[in-house]
Amino acid sequence: MARKTTFKIRQMKETGKKIVMLTAYDAPTAKILSDSGVDIILVGDSVGNSLLGYESTIPVTLDDIIHHCAAVSRAKPKSLIVGDMPFMSYKVSEEQALENCALMLQVGGAEAVKIEGAGRVTKIVEAVVDSGIPVMGHIGLTPQSIYELGGYRVQGRTKENTEELVKQALALQDAGAFSIVIELVPSETAKMITEALDIPTIGIGAGPNCDGQVLVLWDMLGLFDDFKPKFLKKYANVSEVIRNAVAEYSEEVRNGVFPDQEHSFEMSEEESGRLYGRVKPKKE
Ligand code: KIV
């Protein structure tokens, strides 16, 4: 696969090719996703829930994302690397947003940033794009605003809400965003937004009508047994694979089955004799 760029991602909408996006937070996983032909790797602030044990994305810091983004970029994936701007890392002022987005590229190795929200945030998106940093927008359910939205609820359920989301998406497109994530909205709402835009939409919990799809990798691999939102399809049961492997290992260690000779190193007979000779001298 040739390296993916924001330009190529935009072209995919024109050619009708669906965009495949997944999250990754480390180098080996990024390599697997790249080798599997994934178009975009999102170093999402979902790292907070997926890896860091937080209950929401709000405690995730810029340093956290940059740390994980740098690991992903060291794998040199062919997929486009998008670094997710975490809570409050871009809303204080345009200057703050520019400085932090620059760090995501310079230190984190991202090739684009994702910024949640619309309204006041649209001007910030415009300033970041003007500075030469590609921006992916994110509307619908924006997890960094869960306290304002009243929890993880489906957005855009009414005609008025849908029209508002279309307006937000068009404003982000005018601000220069190269694509927009649409999270947790009815399929009809996502369809209307997708048809209104020239840039691609990437859905999560937004039905089949977007130009691409994203899932949190650990969720679709089935690492968490208790996370079962309606939109999530599990493609594997990794928690069971891990549990079974750990149980087998534990049993083998306890029973002295592992490590066996096949997984151990040996000295030459001569050295072994000399060693034991010294430690345990042979009786005359
Ligand atoms: O952080 C994340 O993984 C995201 C996706 C759910 C779009 O923002």
PDB file of C-alpha atoms and ligand atoms in Angstrom:
ATOM      1  CA  MET A   1       0.000   0.000   0.000  1.00  0.00           C
ATOM      2  CA  ALA A   2       1.280   3.481  -0.879  1.00  0.00           C
ATOM      3  CA  ARG A   3       1.411   6.008   1.990  1.00  0.00           C
ATOM      4  CA  LYS A   4      -1.975   7.528   2.729  1.00  0.00           C
ATOM      5  CA  THR A   5      -2.227  11.324   2.758  1.00  0.00           C
ATOM      6  CA  THR A   6      -5.065  13.684   3.553  1.00  0.00           C
ATOM      7  CA  PHE A   7      -5.243  14.395  -0.187  1.00  0.00           C
ATOM      8  CA  LYS A   8      -5.800  10.696  -0.951  1.00  0.00           C
ATOM      9  CA  ILE A   9      -8.395  10.424   1.817  1.00  0.00           C
ATOM     10  CA  ARG A  10     -10.355  13.290   0.268  1.00  0.00           C
ATOM     11  CA  GLN A  11     -10.103  11.638  -3.149  1.00  0.00           C
ATOM     12  CA  MET A  12     -11.681   8.464  -1.767  1.00  0.00           C
ATOM     13  CA  LYS A  13     -15.007  10.266  -1.430  1.00  0.00           C
ATOM     14  CA  GLU A  14     -14.872  11.239  -5.110  1.00  0.00           C
ATOM     15  CA  THR A  15     -14.089   7.686  -6.216  1.00  0.00           C
ATOM     16  CA  GLY A  16     -16.645   6.167  -3.842  1.00  0.00           C
ATOM     17  CA  LYS A  17     -14.057   4.051  -1.979  1.00  0.00           C
ATOM     18  CA  LYS A  18     -14.972   3.515   1.691  1.00  0.00           C
ATOM     19  CA  ILE A  19     -12.409   4.787   4.205  1.00  0.00           C
ATOM     20  CA  VAL A  20     -11.259   2.338   6.884  1.00  0.00           C
ATOM     21  CA  MET A  21     -10.120   3.925  10.144  1.00  0.00           C
ATOM     22  CA  LEU A  22      -9.160   2.266  13.451  1.00  0.00           C
ATOM     23  CA  THR A  23      -7.479   3.417  16.633  1.00  0.00           C
ATOM     24  CA  ALA A  24      -3.991   2.366  17.717  1.00  0.00           C
ATOM     25  CA  TYR A  25      -1.860   3.516  20.617  1.00  0.00           C
ATOM     26  CA  ASP A  26       1.371   1.539  20.182  1.00  0.00           C
ATOM     27  CA  ALA A  27       3.950   0.547  17.571  1.00  0.00           C
ATOM     28  CA  PRO A  28       3.227  -3.185  17.051  1.00  0.00           C
ATOM     29  CA  THR A  29      -0.495  -2.595  16.638  1.00  0.00           C
ATOM     30  CA  ALA A  30       0.148   0.298  14.241  1.00  0.00           C
ATOM     31  CA  LYS A  31       2.311  -2.002  12.126  1.00  0.00           C
ATOM     32  CA  ILE A  32      -0.427  -4.657  11.990  1.00  0.00           C
ATOM     33  CA  LEU A  33      -3.028  -2.069  10.960  1.00  0.00           C
ATOM     34  CA  SER A  34      -0.740  -0.637   8.290  1.00  0.00           C
ATOM     35  CA  ASP A  35       0.119  -4.109   6.929  1.00  0.00           C
ATOM     36  CA  SER A  36      -3.640  -4.837   6.832  1.00  0.00           C
ATOM     37  CA  GLY A  37      -4.248  -1.821   4.593  1.00  0.00           C
ATOM     38  CA  VAL A  38      -6.080   0.385   7.107  1.00  0.00           C
ATOM     39  CA  ASP A  39      -6.348   3.895   5.620  1.00  0.00           C
ATOM     40  CA  ILE A  40      -6.224   5.981   8.812  1.00  0.00           C
ATOM     41  CA  ILE A  41      -4.819   5.235  12.269  1.00  0.00           C
ATOM     42  CA  LEU A  42      -6.383   7.432  14.922  1.00  0.00           C
ATOM     43  CA  VAL A  43      -4.376   7.842  18.097  1.00  0.00           C
ATOM     44  CA  GLY A  44      -7.605   8.575  19.904  1.00  0.00           C
ATOM     45  CA  ASP A  45      -8.184   9.970  23.357  1.00  0.00           C
ATOM     46  CA  SER A  46     -10.114   6.698  23.758  1.00  0.00           C
ATOM     47  CA  VAL A  47      -6.681   5.549  24.985  1.00  0.00           C
ATOM     48  CA  GLY A  48      -8.026   6.862  28.324  1.00  0.00           C
ATOM     49  CA  ASN A  49     -10.789   4.240  28.511  1.00  0.00           C
ATOM     50  CA  SER A  50      -9.042   1.543  26.467  1.00  0.00           C
ATOM     51  CA  LEU A  51      -5.586   1.459  28.017  1.00  0.00           C
ATOM     52  CA  LEU A  52      -5.230   3.888  30.897  1.00  0.00           C
ATOM     53  CA  GLY A  53      -8.154   2.760  33.038  1.00  0.00           C
ATOM     54  CA  TYR A  54     -10.074   6.071  33.070  1.00  0.00           C
ATOM     55  CA  GLU A  55     -13.878   6.172  32.919  1.00  0.00           C
ATOM     56  CA  SER A  56     -13.944   8.902  30.287  1.00  0.00           C
ATOM     57  CA  THR A  57     -11.583  10.675  27.899  1.00  0.00           C
ATOM     58  CA  ILE A  58     -11.497  13.822  30.020  1.00  0.00           C
ATOM     59  CA  PRO A  59      -8.425  12.975  32.164  1.00  0.00           C
ATOM     60  CA  VAL A  60      -6.306  12.247  29.058  1.00  0.00           C
ATOM     61  CA  THR A  61      -3.565  14.867  28.625  1.00  0.00           C
ATOM     62  CA  LEU A  62      -1.694  16.159  25.596  1.00  0.00           C
ATOM     63  CA  ASP A  63       1.444  14.428  26.901  1.00  0.00           C
ATOM     64  CA  ASP A  64      -0.460  11.109  27.019  1.00  0.00           C
ATOM     65  CA  ILE A  65      -1.565  11.358  23.388  1.00  0.00           C
ATOM     66  CA  ILE A  66       1.824  12.580  22.181  1.00  0.00           C
ATOM     67  CA  HIS A  67       3.516   9.663  23.988  1.00  0.00           C
ATOM     68  CA  HIS A  68       1.230   7.117  22.255  1.00  0.00           C
ATOM     69  CA  CYS A  69       1.294   8.937  18.919  1.00  0.00           C
ATOM     70  CA  ALA A  70       5.095   8.869  18.891  1.00  0.00           C
ATOM     71  CA  ALA A  71       4.993   5.095  19.481  1.00  0.00           C
ATOM     72  CA  VAL A  72       2.592   4.683  16.544  1.00  0.00           C
ATOM     73  CA  SER A  73       4.726   6.872  14.279  1.00  0.00           C
ATOM     74  CA  ARG A  74       7.898   4.886  15.127  1.00  0.00           C
ATOM     75  CA  ALA A  75       6.224   1.905  13.412  1.00  0.00           C
ATOM     76  CA  LYS A  76       6.294   4.001  10.204  1.00  0.00           C
ATOM     77  CA  PRO A  77       2.801   2.963   9.127  1.00  0.00           C
ATOM     78  CA  LYS A  78       1.623   3.641   5.572  1.00  0.00           C
ATOM     79  CA  SER A  79      -1.745   4.603   7.071  1.00  0.00           C
ATOM     80  CA  LEU A  80      -2.358   8.308   7.729  1.00  0.00           C
ATOM     81  CA  ILE A  81      -1.643   9.054  11.421  1.00  0.00           C
ATOM     82  CA  VAL A  82      -4.204  11.334  13.077  1.00  0.00           C
ATOM     83  CA  GLY A  83      -3.519  12.557  16.624  1.00  0.00           C
ATOM     84  CA  ASP A  84      -6.597  13.308  18.717  1.00  0.00           C
ATOM     85  CA  MET A  85      -6.436  16.673  20.496  1.00  0.00           C
ATOM     86  CA  PRO A  86      -7.472  15.926  24.102  1.00  0.00           C
ATOM     87  CA  PHE A  87      -9.796  17.802  26.445  1.00  0.00           C
ATOM     88  CA  MET A  88      -9.084  21.552  26.670  1.00  0.00           C
ATOM     89  CA  SER A  89      -5.848  21.317  24.681  1.00  0.00           C
ATOM     90  CA  TYR A  90      -7.240  23.583  21.916  1.00  0.00           C
ATOM     91  CA  LYS A  91     -10.131  25.588  23.365  1.00  0.00           C
ATOM     92  CA  VAL A  92      -8.382  28.182  25.521  1.00  0.00           C
ATOM     93  CA  SER A  93      -7.194  30.329  22.606  1.00  0.00           C
ATOM     94  CA  GLU A  94      -6.065  30.082  18.993  1.00  0.00           C
ATOM     95  CA  GLU A  95      -2.459  30.409  20.176  1.00  0.00           C
ATOM     96  CA  GLN A  96      -2.858  27.498  22.590  1.00  0.00           C
ATOM     97  CA  ALA A  97      -4.440  25.373  19.817  1.00  0.00           C
ATOM     98  CA  LEU A  98      -1.670  26.198  17.336  1.00  0.00           C
ATOM     99  CA  GLU A  99       1.085  25.428  19.841  1.00  0.00           C
ATOM    100  CA  ASN A 100      -0.455  22.118  20.940  1.00  0.00           C
ATOM    101  CA  CYS A 101      -1.357  20.957  17.422  1.00  0.00           C
ATOM    102  CA  ALA A 102       2.212  21.743  16.367  1.00  0.00           C
ATOM    103  CA  LEU A 103       3.516  19.547  19.219  1.00  0.00           C
ATOM    104  CA  MET A 104       1.275  16.704  18.053  1.00  0.00           C
ATOM    105  CA  LEU A 105       3.058  16.819  14.677  1.00  0.00           C
ATOM    106  CA  GLN A 106       6.568  17.723  15.834  1.00  0.00           C
ATOM    107  CA  VAL A 107       6.885  15.458  18.874  1.00  0.00           C
ATOM    108  CA  GLY A 108       4.058  12.953  18.313  1.00  0.00           C
ATOM    109  CA  GLY A 109       4.775  12.398  14.621  1.00  0.00           C
ATOM    110  CA  ALA A 110       1.086  12.836  13.657  1.00  0.00           C
ATOM    111  CA  GLU A 111       0.271  13.897  10.101  1.00  0.00           C
ATOM    112  CA  ALA A 112      -3.062  15.473  11.012  1.00  0.00           C
ATOM    113  CA  VAL A 113      -5.036  16.268  14.162  1.00  0.00           C
ATOM    114  CA  LYS A 114      -8.641  15.544  15.141  1.00  0.00           C
ATOM    115  CA  ILE A 115     -10.522  18.289  16.932  1.00  0.00           C
ATOM    116  CA  GLU A 116     -13.884  17.708  18.635  1.00  0.00           C
ATOM    117  CA  GLY A 117     -16.735  20.170  18.357  1.00  0.00           C
ATOM    118  CA  ALA A 118     -18.185  22.952  16.263  1.00  0.00           C
ATOM    119  CA  GLY A 119     -19.508  26.479  16.995  1.00  0.00           C
ATOM    120  CA  ARG A 120     -16.667  28.401  18.656  1.00  0.00           C
ATOM    121  CA  VAL A 121     -14.277  25.578  17.808  1.00  0.00           C
ATOM    122  CA  THR A 122     -14.792  26.171  14.058  1.00  0.00           C
ATOM    123  CA  LYS A 123     -12.668  29.353  14.174  1.00  0.00           C
ATOM    124  CA  ILE A 124      -9.929  27.409  15.912  1.00  0.00           C
ATOM    125  CA  VAL A 125     -10.092  24.727  13.220  1.00  0.00           C
ATOM    126  CA  GLU A 126      -9.722  27.476  10.612  1.00  0.00           C
ATOM    127  CA  ALA A 127      -6.628  28.893  12.335  1.00  0.00           C
ATOM    128  CA  VAL A 128      -5.020  25.442  12.642  1.00  0.00           C
ATOM    129  CA  VAL A 129      -5.702  24.609   8.973  1.00  0.00           C
ATOM    130  CA  ASP A 130      -4.360  28.066   7.983  1.00  0.00           C
ATOM    131  CA  SER A 131      -1.138  27.219   9.776  1.00  0.00           C
ATOM    132  CA  GLY A 132      -0.703  24.167   7.508  1.00  0.00           C
ATOM    133  CA  ILE A 133      -1.899  21.447   9.899  1.00  0.00           C
ATOM    134  CA  PRO A 134      -4.631  19.203   8.453  1.00  0.00           C
ATOM    135  CA  VAL A 135      -7.692  18.876  10.700  1.00  0.00           C
ATOM    136  CA  MET A 136     -10.290  16.133  10.977  1.00  0.00           C
ATOM    137  CA  GLY A 137     -13.493  17.459  12.596  1.00  0.00           C
ATOM    138  CA  HIS A 138     -15.700  15.495  15.019  1.00  0.00           C
ATOM    139  CA  ILE A 139     -19.408  16.200  15.580  1.00  0.00           C
ATOM    140  CA  GLY A 140     -22.503  14.440  16.955  1.00  0.00           C
ATOM    141  CA  LEU A 141     -21.613  12.871  20.270  1.00  0.00           C
ATOM    142  CA  THR A 142     -18.363  14.512  21.305  1.00  0.00           C
ATOM    143  CA  PRO A 143     -17.144  12.515  24.330  1.00  0.00           C
ATOM    144  CA  GLN A 144     -15.085  15.420  25.728  1.00  0.00           C
ATOM    145  CA  SER A 145     -18.427  17.236  26.268  1.00  0.00           C
ATOM    146  CA  ILE A 146     -20.332  14.409  27.972  1.00  0.00           C
ATOM    147  CA  TYR A 147     -21.123  16.538  31.017  1.00  0.00           C
ATOM    148  CA  GLU A 148     -22.677  19.192  28.779  1.00  0.00           C
ATOM    149  CA  LEU A 149     -24.474  16.606  26.602  1.00  0.00           C
ATOM    150  CA  GLY A 150     -25.798  14.702  29.629  1.00  0.00           C
ATOM    151  CA  GLY A 151     -24.003  11.414  28.905  1.00  0.00           C
ATOM    152  CA  TYR A 152     -23.341   9.113  25.957  1.00  0.00           C
ATOM    153  CA  ARG A 153     -26.638   9.752  24.147  1.00  0.00           C
ATOM    154  CA  VAL A 154     -27.566   9.537  20.483  1.00  0.00           C
ATOM    155  CA  GLN A 155     -27.482  13.026  18.946  1.00  0.00           C
ATOM    156  CA  GLY A 156     -29.425  14.461  15.971  1.00  0.00           C
ATOM    157  CA  ARG A 157     -32.617  12.522  16.625  1.00  0.00           C
ATOM    158  CA  THR A 158     -34.905  15.353  15.454  1.00  0.00           C
ATOM    159  CA  LYS A 159     -35.181  17.362  12.222  1.00  0.00           C
ATOM    160  CA  GLU A 160     -33.920  20.478  14.042  1.00  0.00           C
ATOM    161  CA  ASN A 161     -30.938  18.666  15.570  1.00  0.00           C
ATOM    162  CA  THR A 162     -30.105  17.153  12.186  1.00  0.00           C
ATOM    163  CA  GLU A 163     -30.243  20.553  10.484  1.00  0.00           C
ATOM    164  CA  GLU A 164     -27.978  21.961  13.191  1.00  0.00           C
ATOM    165  CA  LEU A 165     -25.466  19.135  12.636  1.00  0.00           C
ATOM    166  CA  VAL A 166     -25.513  19.727   8.856  1.00  0.00           C
ATOM    167  CA  LYS A 167     -24.781  23.423   9.539  1.00  0.00           C
ATOM    168  CA  GLN A 168     -21.918  22.524  11.856  1.00  0.00           C
ATOM    169  CA  ALA A 169     -20.450  20.116   9.291  1.00  0.00           C
ATOM    170  CA  LEU A 170     -20.650  22.681   6.473  1.00  0.00           C
ATOM    171  CA  ALA A 171     -18.974  25.293   8.682  1.00  0.00           C
ATOM    172  CA  LEU A 172     -16.142  22.866   9.503  1.00  0.00           C
ATOM    173  CA  GLN A 173     -15.754  22.092   5.803  1.00  0.00           C
ATOM    174  CA  ASP A 174     -15.567  25.850   5.070  1.00  0.00           C
ATOM    175  CA  ALA A 175     -12.981  26.153   7.846  1.00  0.00           C
ATOM    176  CA  GLY A 176     -10.801  23.712   5.899  1.00  0.00           C
ATOM    177  CA  ALA A 177     -11.335  20.358   7.663  1.00  0.00           C
ATOM    178  CA  PHE A 178     -10.325  17.485   5.342  1.00  0.00           C
ATOM    179  CA  SER A 179     -12.854  15.041   6.839  1.00  0.00           C
ATOM    180  CA  ILE A 180     -15.321  14.799   9.718  1.00  0.00           C
ATOM    181  CA  VAL A 181     -16.059  12.047  12.245  1.00  0.00           C
ATOM    182  CA  ILE A 182     -19.776  11.735  12.990  1.00  0.00           C
ATOM    183  CA  GLU A 183     -20.449   9.907  16.244  1.00  0.00           C
ATOM    184  CA  LEU A 184     -23.674   8.365  17.551  1.00  0.00           C
ATOM    185  CA  VAL A 185     -26.384   9.775  15.302  1.00  0.00           C
ATOM    186  CA  PRO A 186     -29.242   8.086  13.428  1.00  0.00           C
ATOM    187  CA  SER A 187     -28.380   6.745   9.943  1.00  0.00           C
ATOM    188  CA  GLU A 188     -30.668   9.327   8.314  1.00  0.00           C
ATOM    189  CA  THR A 189     -28.812  12.181  10.001  1.00  0.00           C
ATOM    190  CA  ALA A 190     -25.420  10.825   8.914  1.00  0.00           C
ATOM    191  CA  LYS A 191     -26.734  10.394   5.362  1.00  0.00           C
ATOM    192  CA  MET A 192     -27.925  13.989   5.219  1.00  0.00           C
ATOM    193  CA  ILE A 193     -24.575  15.311   6.497  1.00  0.00           C
ATOM    194  CA  THR A 194     -22.604  13.053   4.138  1.00  0.00           C
ATOM    195  CA  GLU A 195     -24.609  14.154   1.109  1.00  0.00           C
ATOM    196  CA  ALA A 196     -24.245  17.835   2.038  1.00  0.00           C
ATOM    197  CA  LEU A 197     -20.428  17.683   2.179  1.00  0.00           C
ATOM    198  CA  ASP A 198     -17.636  17.489  -0.398  1.00  0.00           C
ATOM    199  CA  ILE A 199     -15.246  16.147   2.257  1.00  0.00           C
ATOM    200  CA  PRO A 200     -15.563  12.576   3.578  1.00  0.00           C
ATOM    201  CA  THR A 201     -17.514  11.665   6.692  1.00  0.00           C
ATOM    202  CA  ILE A 202     -16.306   8.855   8.932  1.00  0.00           C
ATOM    203  CA  GLY A 203     -18.986   7.319  11.110  1.00  0.00           C
ATOM    204  CA  ILE A 204     -19.021   5.597  14.471  1.00  0.00           C
ATOM    205  CA  GLY A 205     -22.483   4.587  15.579  1.00  0.00           C
ATOM    206  CA  ALA A 206     -23.753   6.572  12.579  1.00  0.00           C
ATOM    207  CA  GLY A 207     -25.041   3.807  10.287  1.00  0.00           C
ATOM    208  CA  PRO A 208     -23.958   2.709   6.816  1.00  0.00           C
ATOM    209  CA  ASN A 209     -24.228   5.984   4.901  1.00  0.00           C
ATOM    210  CA  CYS A 210     -20.927   7.642   5.809  1.00  0.00           C
ATOM    211  CA  ASP A 211     -17.903   7.691   3.496  1.00  0.00           C
ATOM    212  CA  GLY A 212     -15.909   5.660   5.995  1.00  0.00           C
ATOM    213  CA  GLN A 213     -16.088   3.954   9.384  1.00  0.00           C
ATOM    214  CA  VAL A 214     -14.047   4.028  12.572  1.00  0.00           C
ATOM    215  CA  LEU A 215     -14.090   1.779  15.629  1.00  0.00           C
ATOM    216  CA  VAL A 216     -11.916   1.665  18.711  1.00  0.00           C
ATOM    217  CA  LEU A 217      -9.632  -1.293  17.987  1.00  0.00           C
ATOM    218  CA  TRP A 218      -9.772  -2.824  21.467  1.00  0.00           C
ATOM    219  CA  ASP A 219     -13.586  -2.709  21.394  1.00  0.00           C
ATOM    220  CA  MET A 220     -13.921  -4.447  17.998  1.00  0.00           C
ATOM    221  CA  LEU A 221     -11.320  -7.035  19.017  1.00  0.00           C
ATOM    222  CA  GLY A 222     -13.412  -7.882  22.073  1.00  0.00           C
ATOM    223  CA  LEU A 223     -10.973  -6.928  24.800  1.00  0.00           C
ATOM    224  CA  PHE A 224     -13.698  -5.606  27.088  1.00  0.00           C
ATOM    225  CA  ASP A 225     -16.512  -7.999  27.964  1.00  0.00           C
ATOM    226  CA  ASP A 226     -18.729  -5.372  29.569  1.00  0.00           C
ATOM    227  CA  PHE A 227     -18.673  -2.697  26.801  1.00  0.00           C
ATOM    228  CA  LYS A 228     -21.557  -3.513  24.442  1.00  0.00           C
ATOM    229  CA  PRO A 229     -23.033  -0.446  22.734  1.00  0.00           C
ATOM    230  CA  LYS A 230     -25.542  -1.216  19.942  1.00  0.00           C
ATOM    231  CA  PHE A 231     -23.227   0.071  17.207  1.00  0.00           C
ATOM    232  CA  LEU A 232     -20.289  -2.129  18.177  1.00  0.00           C
ATOM    233  CA  LYS A 233     -19.612  -5.294  16.204  1.00  0.00           C
ATOM    234  CA  LYS A 234     -17.032  -7.576  17.793  1.00  0.00           C
ATOM    235  CA  TYR A 235     -14.761  -9.201  15.198  1.00  0.00           C
ATOM    236  CA  ALA A 236     -12.786 -11.302  17.671  1.00  0.00           C
ATOM    237  CA  ASN A 237     -12.801 -12.389  21.287  1.00  0.00           C
ATOM    238  CA  VAL A 238      -9.329 -11.337  22.346  1.00  0.00           C
ATOM    239  CA  SER A 239     -10.134 -11.298  26.070  1.00  0.00           C
ATOM    240  CA  GLU A 240     -10.958 -15.024  25.824  1.00  0.00           C
ATOM    241  CA  VAL A 241      -7.762 -15.713  23.854  1.00  0.00           C
ATOM    242  CA  ILE A 242      -5.731 -13.912  26.560  1.00  0.00           C
ATOM    243  CA  ARG A 243      -7.584 -15.640  29.423  1.00  0.00           C
ATOM    244  CA  ASN A 244      -7.032 -19.097  27.877  1.00  0.00           C
ATOM    245  CA  ALA A 245      -3.344 -18.435  27.175  1.00  0.00           C
ATOM    246  CA  VAL A 246      -2.735 -17.129  30.709  1.00  0.00           C
ATOM    247  CA  ALA A 247      -4.562 -20.124  32.255  1.00  0.00           C
ATOM    248  CA  GLU A 248      -2.484 -22.611  30.210  1.00  0.00           C
ATOM    249  CA  TYR A 249       0.784 -20.806  31.050  1.00  0.00           C
ATOM    250  CA  SER A 250      -0.065 -20.678  34.755  1.00  0.00           C
ATOM    251  CA  GLU A 251      -0.859 -24.400  34.825  1.00  0.00           C
ATOM    252  CA  GLU A 252       2.358 -25.309  33.004  1.00  0.00           C
ATOM    253  CA  VAL A 253       4.512 -23.136  35.309  1.00  0.00           C
ATOM    254  CA  ARG A 254       2.847 -24.591  38.404  1.00  0.00           C
ATOM    255  CA  ASN A 255       3.253 -28.154  37.137  1.00  0.00           C
ATOM    256  CA  GLY A 256       6.857 -27.664  36.011  1.00  0.00           C
ATOM    257  CA  VAL A 257       5.932 -28.288  32.359  1.00  0.00           C
ATOM    258  CA  PHE A 258       7.263 -24.883  31.262  1.00  0.00           C
ATOM    259  CA  PRO A 259      10.044 -24.026  30.679  1.00  0.00           C
ATOM    260  CA  ASP A 260      11.105 -27.341  29.078  1.00  0.00           C
ATOM    261  CA  GLN A 261      14.347 -28.165  27.245  1.00  0.00           C
ATOM    262  CA  GLU A 262      13.006 -26.793  23.974  1.00  0.00           C
ATOM    263  CA  HIS A 263      12.700 -23.351  25.558  1.00  0.00           C
ATOM    264  CA  SER A 264      15.969 -23.415  27.546  1.00  0.00           C
ATOM    265  CA  PHE A 265      19.628 -22.823  26.673  1.00  0.00           C
ATOM    266  CA  GLU A 266      22.393 -25.353  27.219  1.00  0.00           C
ATOM    267  CA  MET A 267      26.143 -25.167  27.715  1.00  0.00           C
ATOM    268  CA  SER A 268      28.500 -27.415  25.797  1.00  0.00           C
ATOM    269  CA  GLU A 269      29.078 -30.699  27.622  1.00  0.00           C
ATOM    270  CA  GLU A 270      32.633 -29.654  28.404  1.00  0.00           C
ATOM    271  CA  GLU A 271      31.627 -26.335  29.972  1.00  0.00           C
ATOM    272  CA  SER A 272      28.782 -27.976  31.822  1.00  0.00           C
ATOM    273  CA  GLY A 273      31.229 -30.527  33.242  1.00  0.00           C
ATOM    274  CA  ARG A 274      33.678 -27.818  34.251  1.00  0.00           C
ATOM    275  CA  LEU A 275      30.924 -25.792  35.884  1.00  0.00           C
ATOM    276  CA  TYR A 276      29.482 -28.683  37.875  1.00  0.00           C
ATOM    277  CA  GLY A 277      33.016 -29.866  38.511  1.00  0.00           C
ATOM    278  CA  ARG A 278      33.743 -26.629  40.274  1.00  0.00           C
ATOM    279  CA  VAL A 279      30.456 -26.346  42.117  1.00  0.00           C
ATOM    280  CA  LYS A 280      30.043 -30.028  42.858  1.00  0.00           C
ATOM    281  CA  PRO A 281      33.498 -31.664  42.684  1.00  0.00           C
ATOM    282  CA  LYS A 282      33.262 -35.337  41.703  1.00  0.00           C
ATOM    283  CA  LYS A 283      33.992 -37.743  44.566  1.00  0.00           C
ATOM    284  CA  GLU A 284      37.371 -39.554  44.096  1.00  0.00           C
TER     285      GLU A 284
HETATM  286  O1  KIV B   1     -10.832   8.739  20.630  1.00  0.00           O
HETATM  287  C1  KIV B   1     -11.348   8.028  19.757  1.00  0.00           C
HETATM  288  O2  KIV B   1     -11.041   6.840  19.602  1.00  0.00           O
HETATM  289  C2  KIV B   1     -12.329   8.664  18.891  1.00  0.00           C
HETATM  290  C3  KIV B   1     -13.118   7.762  17.999  1.00  0.00           C
HETATM  291  C4  KIV B   1     -14.166   7.087  18.774  1.00  0.00           C
HETATM  292  C5  KIV B   1     -13.649   8.502  16.831  1.00  0.00           C
HETATM  293  O3  KIV B   1     -12.505   9.835  18.949  1.00  0.00           O
END
